[in-house]
mmCIF file of C-alpha atoms and ligand atoms in Angstrom:
data_model
loop_
_atom_site.group_PDB
_atom_site.id
_atom_site.type_symbol
_atom_site.label_atom_id
_atom_site.label_comp_id
_atom_site.label_asym_id
_atom_site.label_seq_id
_atom_site.Cartn_x
_atom_site.Cartn_y
_atom_site.Cartn_z
ATOM 1 C CA MET A 143 79.258 0.170 16.180
ATOM 2 C CA SER A 144 78.422 1.508 12.750
ATOM 3 C CA GLY A 145 78.392 0.203 9.218
ATOM 4 C CA TYR A 146 79.363 1.748 5.909
ATOM 5 C CA GLY A 147 76.073 3.487 5.147
ATOM 6 C CA ARG A 148 77.604 6.901 4.506
ATOM 7 C CA GLU A 149 80.247 5.528 2.150
ATOM 8 C CA CYS A 150 77.640 3.525 0.201
ATOM 9 C CA ALA A 151 75.276 6.497 -0.006
ATOM 10 C CA GLU A 152 78.107 8.492 -1.623
ATOM 11 C CA ILE A 153 78.585 5.777 -4.238
ATOM 12 C CA VAL A 154 74.846 5.887 -5.013
ATOM 13 C CA ARG A 155 74.812 9.701 -5.167
ATOM 14 C CA ALA A 156 77.745 9.706 -7.556
ATOM 15 C CA ALA A 157 75.661 7.544 -9.906
ATOM 16 C CA ARG A 158 72.379 9.409 -9.390
ATOM 17 C CA SER A 159 72.112 12.570 -7.341
ATOM 18 C CA GLY A 160 69.150 13.548 -5.238
ATOM 19 C CA SER A 161 67.435 12.688 -2.030
ATOM 20 C CA TYR A 162 65.085 9.781 -1.593
ATOM 21 C CA LYS A 163 61.938 9.293 0.387
ATOM 22 C CA ILE A 164 61.134 5.594 0.594
ATOM 23 C CA GLY A 165 63.472 2.624 0.850
ATOM 24 C CA MET A 166 62.310 -0.892 0.067
ATOM 25 C CA ILE A 167 63.727 -4.322 0.654
ATOM 26 C CA LEU A 168 62.463 -7.017 -1.683
ATOM 27 C CA GLY A 169 62.491 -10.621 -0.535
ATOM 28 C CA SER A 170 62.495 -14.008 -2.285
ATOM 29 C CA GLY A 171 60.959 -13.921 -5.746
ATOM 30 C CA LEU A 172 59.776 -10.333 -5.273
ATOM 31 C CA GLY A 173 62.451 -8.562 -7.343
ATOM 32 C CA ALA A 174 60.043 -7.798 -10.209
ATOM 33 C CA LEU A 175 58.984 -4.591 -8.502
ATOM 34 C CA ALA A 176 62.455 -3.157 -9.154
ATOM 35 C CA GLU A 177 61.665 -3.350 -12.893
ATOM 36 C CA GLU A 178 58.915 -0.780 -12.365
ATOM 37 C CA VAL A 179 61.289 1.952 -11.229
ATOM 38 C CA GLU A 180 61.533 4.892 -13.611
ATOM 39 C CA ASP A 181 64.726 6.757 -14.455
ATOM 40 C CA PRO A 182 66.698 4.089 -12.598
ATOM 41 C CA VAL A 183 70.320 3.517 -11.792
ATOM 42 C CA ARG A 184 71.221 -0.038 -10.877
ATOM 43 C CA ILE A 185 74.201 -0.762 -8.696
ATOM 44 C CA PRO A 186 75.227 -4.355 -7.928
ATOM 45 C CA TYR A 187 75.738 -4.978 -4.209
ATOM 46 C CA SER A 188 79.277 -6.081 -5.041
ATOM 47 C CA HIS A 189 80.079 -2.410 -5.861
ATOM 48 C CA LEU A 190 78.837 -1.222 -2.472
ATOM 49 C CA THR A 191 81.144 -1.506 0.513
ATOM 50 C CA GLU A 192 80.039 -4.160 3.012
ATOM 51 C CA PHE A 193 76.835 -4.940 1.144
ATOM 52 C CA PRO A 194 76.137 -8.642 1.579
ATOM 53 C CA VAL A 195 75.563 -10.554 -1.642
ATOM 54 C CA SER A 196 72.818 -13.055 -0.933
ATOM 55 C CA THR A 197 73.543 -16.717 -1.607
ATOM 56 C CA VAL A 198 69.840 -17.403 -2.053
ATOM 57 C CA THR A 199 68.660 -18.044 -5.610
ATOM 58 C CA SER A 200 65.896 -15.629 -6.619
ATOM 59 C CA HIS A 201 67.615 -12.717 -4.865
ATOM 60 C CA SER A 202 69.185 -10.417 -7.438
ATOM 61 C CA SER A 203 71.449 -8.389 -5.126
ATOM 62 C CA GLU A 204 71.270 -4.944 -6.659
ATOM 63 C CA LEU A 205 70.310 -1.484 -5.485
ATOM 64 C CA VAL A 206 67.920 0.382 -7.787
ATOM 65 C CA ALA A 207 67.439 4.123 -7.260
ATOM 66 C CA GLY A 208 64.844 6.096 -9.192
ATOM 67 C CA THR A 209 61.191 7.025 -8.940
ATOM 68 C CA LEU A 210 58.019 5.007 -8.448
ATOM 69 C CA ALA A 211 54.656 6.730 -8.894
ATOM 70 C CA GLY A 212 56.659 9.976 -9.015
ATOM 71 C CA VAL A 213 58.204 9.386 -5.582
ATOM 72 C CA PRO A 214 61.996 9.046 -5.230
ATOM 73 C CA VAL A 215 62.733 5.529 -4.005
ATOM 74 C CA VAL A 216 65.668 3.245 -3.367
ATOM 75 C CA ILE A 217 64.960 -0.439 -3.807
ATOM 76 C CA LEU A 218 67.204 -3.095 -2.376
ATOM 77 C CA SER A 219 66.443 -6.036 -4.596
ATOM 78 C CA GLY A 220 67.541 -9.010 -2.541
ATOM 79 C CA ARG A 221 68.567 -9.349 1.063
ATOM 80 C CA ALA A 222 70.991 -11.436 3.022
ATOM 81 C CA HIS A 223 69.634 -13.505 5.892
ATOM 82 C CA TYR A 224 70.861 -14.377 9.337
ATOM 83 C CA TYR A 225 70.991 -18.059 8.355
ATOM 84 C CA GLU A 226 73.519 -17.401 5.577
ATOM 85 C CA GLY A 227 76.402 -16.654 7.909
ATOM 86 C CA GLY A 228 75.022 -16.414 11.431
ATOM 87 C CA ASP A 229 75.303 -12.617 11.544
ATOM 88 C CA PRO A 230 72.171 -10.767 12.733
ATOM 89 C CA THR A 231 73.723 -7.435 11.645
ATOM 90 C CA VAL A 232 74.168 -8.558 8.044
ATOM 91 C CA MET A 233 71.671 -5.928 6.776
ATOM 92 C CA ARG A 234 73.041 -3.095 8.879
ATOM 93 C CA THR A 235 74.930 -1.278 6.119
ATOM 94 C CA PRO A 236 72.080 -1.578 3.585
ATOM 95 C CA VAL A 237 69.581 -0.102 6.080
ATOM 96 C CA GLU A 238 72.007 2.670 7.034
ATOM 97 C CA THR A 239 72.505 3.421 3.347
ATOM 98 C CA LEU A 240 68.769 3.979 2.882
ATOM 99 C CA LYS A 241 68.765 6.304 5.843
ATOM 100 C CA GLU A 242 71.831 8.209 4.574
ATOM 101 C CA LEU A 243 70.115 8.645 1.206
ATOM 102 C CA GLY A 244 67.289 10.455 2.966
ATOM 103 C CA CYS A 245 64.710 7.648 3.166
ATOM 104 C CA GLU A 246 62.405 8.303 6.088
ATOM 105 C CA ILE A 247 60.333 5.208 5.467
ATOM 106 C CA LEU A 248 61.225 1.551 4.965
ATOM 107 C CA LEU A 249 58.868 -0.848 3.239
ATOM 108 C CA ALA A 250 60.147 -4.370 3.866
ATOM 109 C CA THR A 251 58.727 -7.329 1.979
ATOM 110 C CA ASN A 252 59.214 -11.050 2.386
ATOM 111 C CA ALA A 253 57.841 -14.458 1.515
ATOM 112 C CA ALA A 254 56.141 -16.204 4.411
ATOM 113 C CA GLY A 255 54.126 -19.231 5.431
ATOM 114 C CA SER A 256 50.542 -18.619 6.567
ATOM 115 C CA LEU A 257 49.137 -19.995 9.786
ATOM 116 C CA ARG A 258 45.619 -18.908 8.915
ATOM 117 C CA THR A 259 43.582 -20.999 6.504
ATOM 118 C CA GLU A 260 41.704 -17.950 5.238
ATOM 119 C CA VAL A 261 44.968 -16.214 4.243
ATOM 120 C CA ALA A 262 45.891 -18.397 1.284
ATOM 121 C CA PRO A 263 49.098 -18.711 -0.749
ATOM 122 C CA GLY A 264 49.360 -15.859 -3.247
ATOM 123 C CA SER A 265 47.875 -13.266 -0.883
ATOM 124 C CA PRO A 266 49.675 -10.368 0.715
ATOM 125 C CA MET A 267 49.643 -9.907 4.506
ATOM 126 C CA LEU A 268 50.419 -6.569 6.102
ATOM 127 C CA ILE A 269 52.590 -7.086 9.177
ATOM 128 C CA SER A 270 51.100 -5.518 12.310
ATOM 129 C CA ASP A 271 53.766 -6.724 14.759
ATOM 130 C CA HIS A 272 56.385 -9.436 15.144
ATOM 131 C CA ILE A 273 57.609 -12.134 17.474
ATOM 132 C CA ASN A 274 61.364 -12.570 17.456
ATOM 133 C CA TRP A 275 61.724 -16.321 17.999
ATOM 134 C CA SER A 276 65.346 -16.495 16.845
ATOM 135 C CA GLY A 277 66.886 -15.271 20.085
ATOM 136 C CA MET A 278 69.076 -13.006 17.933
ATOM 137 C CA ASN A 279 69.092 -9.237 17.791
ATOM 138 C CA PRO A 280 71.172 -6.940 15.554
ATOM 139 C CA LEU A 281 71.644 -4.504 18.448
ATOM 140 C CA ILE A 282 73.570 -6.990 20.590
ATOM 141 C CA GLY A 283 76.956 -5.362 21.174
ATOM 142 C CA GLU A 284 75.703 -1.786 20.799
ATOM 143 C CA GLU A 285 77.278 0.172 23.576
ATOM 144 C CA ASP A 286 75.144 3.173 24.279
ATOM 145 C CA GLU A 287 71.690 3.497 25.797
ATOM 146 C CA LYS A 288 70.103 3.757 22.382
ATOM 147 C CA ARG A 289 70.214 -0.047 22.319
ATOM 148 C CA PHE A 290 67.180 -0.141 24.622
ATOM 149 C CA LEU A 291 64.984 0.504 21.630
ATOM 150 C CA ASP A 292 61.232 0.928 22.051
ATOM 151 C CA MET A 293 59.370 -1.501 19.791
ATOM 152 C CA SER A 294 55.804 -0.609 20.847
ATOM 153 C CA THR A 295 54.931 0.836 17.460
ATOM 154 C CA ALA A 296 57.632 -0.716 15.292
ATOM 155 C CA TYR A 297 55.139 -1.205 12.441
ATOM 156 C CA ASP A 298 53.978 2.374 12.023
ATOM 157 C CA PRO A 299 50.216 2.689 12.710
ATOM 158 C CA GLN A 300 49.745 5.501 10.177
ATOM 159 C CA LEU A 301 51.545 3.617 7.427
ATOM 160 C CA ARG A 302 49.433 0.530 8.180
ATOM 161 C CA GLU A 303 46.269 2.592 7.885
ATOM 162 C CA ALA A 304 47.507 4.006 4.584
ATOM 163 C CA MET A 305 48.207 0.498 3.253
ATOM 164 C CA LYS A 306 44.777 -0.756 4.302
ATOM 165 C CA LYS A 307 43.129 2.264 2.715
ATOM 166 C CA VAL A 308 44.831 1.840 -0.658
ATOM 167 C CA ALA A 309 44.177 -1.929 -0.585
ATOM 168 C CA GLU A 310 40.478 -1.273 -0.122
ATOM 169 C CA GLU A 311 40.527 1.247 -2.922
ATOM 170 C CA THR A 312 42.051 -1.335 -5.269
ATOM 171 C CA GLY A 313 39.121 -3.613 -4.327
ATOM 172 C CA ASP A 314 41.393 -6.217 -2.743
ATOM 173 C CA PRO A 315 41.394 -5.702 1.061
ATOM 174 C CA ILE A 316 44.612 -6.842 2.708
ATOM 175 C CA ALA A 317 44.930 -9.266 5.632
ATOM 176 C CA GLU A 318 46.948 -8.091 8.606
ATOM 177 C CA GLY A 319 48.814 -10.150 11.171
ATOM 178 C CA VAL A 320 51.790 -10.982 13.360
ATOM 179 C CA TYR A 321 54.980 -12.290 11.712
ATOM 180 C CA MET A 322 57.164 -14.669 13.666
ATOM 181 C CA TRP A 323 60.874 -14.825 12.849
ATOM 182 C CA PHE A 324 62.475 -18.277 12.841
ATOM 183 C CA SER A 325 66.188 -18.393 12.070
ATOM 184 C CA GLY A 326 65.857 -21.010 9.304
ATOM 185 C CA PRO A 327 67.209 -22.210 6.976
ATOM 186 C CA SER A 328 65.278 -25.436 7.632
ATOM 187 C CA PHE A 329 61.552 -24.851 7.533
ATOM 188 C CA GLU A 330 59.566 -25.222 10.746
ATOM 189 C CA THR A 331 58.185 -28.526 11.979
ATOM 190 C CA PRO A 332 54.420 -29.050 12.342
ATOM 191 C CA ALA A 333 54.886 -28.856 16.131
ATOM 192 C CA GLU A 334 56.632 -25.492 15.785
ATOM 193 C CA ILE A 335 53.802 -24.251 13.605
ATOM 194 C CA ARG A 336 51.249 -25.305 16.251
ATOM 195 C CA MET A 337 53.360 -23.496 18.843
ATOM 196 C CA ALA A 338 53.569 -20.359 16.692
ATOM 197 C CA LYS A 339 49.773 -20.306 16.358
ATOM 198 C CA THR A 340 49.360 -20.720 20.102
ATOM 199 C CA LEU A 341 51.773 -17.852 20.713
ATOM 200 C CA GLY A 342 49.771 -15.508 18.500
ATOM 201 C CA ALA A 343 51.552 -15.602 15.157
ATOM 202 C CA ASP A 344 49.721 -15.405 11.838
ATOM 203 C CA ALA A 345 52.699 -16.022 9.552
ATOM 204 C CA VAL A 346 56.236 -17.397 9.824
ATOM 205 C CA GLY A 347 59.412 -16.505 7.969
ATOM 206 C CA MET A 348 63.192 -16.277 8.079
ATOM 207 C CA SER A 349 63.870 -12.567 7.577
ATOM 208 C CA THR A 350 62.727 -8.964 8.016
ATOM 209 C CA VAL A 351 62.766 -8.713 11.821
ATOM 210 C CA PRO A 352 66.481 -7.764 12.092
ATOM 211 C CA GLU A 353 66.060 -5.110 9.378
ATOM 212 C CA VAL A 354 63.011 -3.682 11.087
ATOM 213 C CA ILE A 355 64.941 -3.413 14.348
ATOM 214 C CA MET A 356 67.843 -1.717 12.527
ATOM 215 C CA ALA A 357 65.518 0.663 10.686
ATOM 216 C CA ARG A 358 63.813 1.691 13.915
ATOM 217 C CA PHE A 359 67.265 2.093 15.488
ATOM 218 C CA VAL A 360 68.313 4.606 12.828
ATOM 219 C CA GLY A 361 64.982 6.428 13.133
ATOM 220 C CA MET A 362 63.054 5.238 10.088
ATOM 221 C CA ARG A 363 59.325 4.573 10.064
ATOM 222 C CA VAL A 364 58.534 1.047 8.986
ATOM 223 C CA ALA A 365 55.844 -0.781 7.042
ATOM 224 C CA ALA A 366 56.236 -4.449 6.164
ATOM 225 C CA MET A 367 54.342 -6.889 4.036
ATOM 226 C CA SER A 368 54.532 -10.637 3.503
ATOM 227 C CA ILE A 369 53.576 -12.494 0.383
ATOM 228 C CA ILE A 370 52.121 -15.750 1.574
ATOM 229 C CA THR A 371 53.732 -18.524 -0.463
ATOM 230 C CA ASN A 372 52.482 -21.588 1.424
ATOM 231 C CA TYR A 373 50.710 -22.766 4.538
ATOM 232 C CA GLY A 374 52.881 -23.567 7.557
ATOM 233 C CA ALA A 375 54.328 -27.087 7.868
ATOM 234 C CA GLY A 376 51.645 -29.662 8.654
ATOM 235 C CA MET A 377 48.860 -27.433 7.294
ATOM 236 C CA GLN A 378 49.286 -28.551 3.695
ATOM 237 C CA THR A 379 49.588 -32.066 2.316
ATOM 238 C CA HIS A 380 52.753 -31.538 0.248
ATOM 239 C CA ALA A 381 56.254 -30.785 1.529
ATOM 240 C CA LEU A 382 57.585 -27.229 1.804
ATOM 241 C CA SER A 383 60.274 -26.150 -0.643
ATOM 242 C CA HIS A 384 62.174 -23.076 -1.758
ATOM 243 C CA ASP A 385 61.032 -23.765 -5.327
ATOM 244 C CA GLU A 386 57.439 -23.346 -4.210
ATOM 245 C CA THR A 387 58.341 -20.172 -2.305
ATOM 246 C CA LYS A 388 59.922 -18.655 -5.417
ATOM 247 C CA ALA A 389 57.129 -19.656 -7.807
ATOM 248 C CA VAL A 390 54.259 -18.458 -5.616
ATOM 249 C CA ALA A 391 56.098 -15.258 -4.641
ATOM 250 C CA LEU A 392 56.405 -14.432 -8.328
ATOM 251 C CA GLN A 393 52.629 -14.730 -8.809
ATOM 252 C CA GLY A 394 51.924 -12.881 -5.552
ATOM 253 C CA MET A 395 54.170 -10.041 -6.675
ATOM 254 C CA GLU A 396 51.994 -9.467 -9.712
ATOM 255 C CA ARG A 397 49.077 -8.945 -7.331
ATOM 256 C CA MET A 398 51.160 -6.719 -5.068
ATOM 257 C CA LYS A 399 52.721 -4.375 -7.634
ATOM 258 C CA ASP A 400 49.706 -2.089 -7.992
ATOM 259 C CA LEU A 401 49.197 -2.076 -4.244
ATOM 260 C CA VAL A 402 52.795 -1.017 -3.575
ATOM 261 C CA ARG A 403 52.652 1.651 -6.257
ATOM 262 C CA ALA A 404 49.403 3.056 -4.776
ATOM 263 C CA PHE A 405 50.913 2.927 -1.270
ATOM 264 C CA VAL A 406 54.045 4.785 -2.382
ATOM 265 C CA LYS A 407 51.930 7.439 -4.068
ATOM 266 C CA GLU A 408 49.752 7.809 -0.969
ATOM 267 C CA ILE A 409 52.563 8.214 1.541
ATOM 268 C CA GLY A 410 55.096 9.918 -0.708
ATOM 269 C CA GLN A 411 53.112 13.153 -1.116
HETATM 270 N N1 LIG B 143 58.478 -20.809 6.844
HETATM 271 C C1 LIG B 143 59.544 -19.974 6.893
HETATM 272 N N2 LIG B 143 59.893 -19.173 5.920
HETATM 273 C C2 LIG B 143 59.137 -19.171 4.816
HETATM 274 C C3 LIG B 143 58.010 -19.993 4.684
HETATM 275 C C4 LIG B 143 57.663 -20.857 5.770
HETATM 276 O O1 LIG B 143 56.681 -21.613 5.724
HETATM 277 N N3 LIG B 143 57.490 -19.739 3.467
HETATM 278 C C5 LIG B 143 58.264 -18.801 2.887
HETATM 279 N N4 LIG B 143 59.268 -18.442 3.693
#
């Protein structure tokens, strides 16, 4: 089973030649980082074979190739989610495209709910590991032995160290924790949040895990970061909403931009 990564990489190369080092996926409300790219070409997902156009407002659905902090990067601004059509492989072609363009590293970002009172909305959280609670896996149906993918160090230890180092240097140390993937699109219940805490999660969200599995499958090293947009259901007095997710992600992104730029510079040498 294979997607259209090669074909899409050719479309990108025709618009802007060169090889790229770091691929990024930007989640809900986090698209502002794509504005920081220098010497960019922007390609709408609709021009890229098999790229899924997200139905979620606040996802812009374009690929931006250029440089950030002098490092060649490809940013996927907007992702599609499992809950949009029930397909856990929906991000297969986009991840393969990054790989075909030469990206050795994936930085995935998302909006997430915090299960830890000390990690407040607006803060970033570096993902150290995940729990796949959805029961889904993008490698279901793969036929060869490669499907038995090792996930022991899915979130690359060296990249995590680099992120922590640059966060400390910016004077804003970053929290680190386990991200638990719920299918969504309804938010969790308070009981599910209590369960997630008991099982060892620090944050919950509806994305990222399938892309991380795909990226590891194609041999990329992965770092991932959540922007905490709210506390988990039952931990805050007001109801959860996508409007809140978008608004807080936007503010959190402002705080994250410098961190991501410093991280890219650090690992892109
Ligand atoms: N749960 C799931 N996904 C989310 C949340 C949440 O609380 N916040 C932002 N995305």
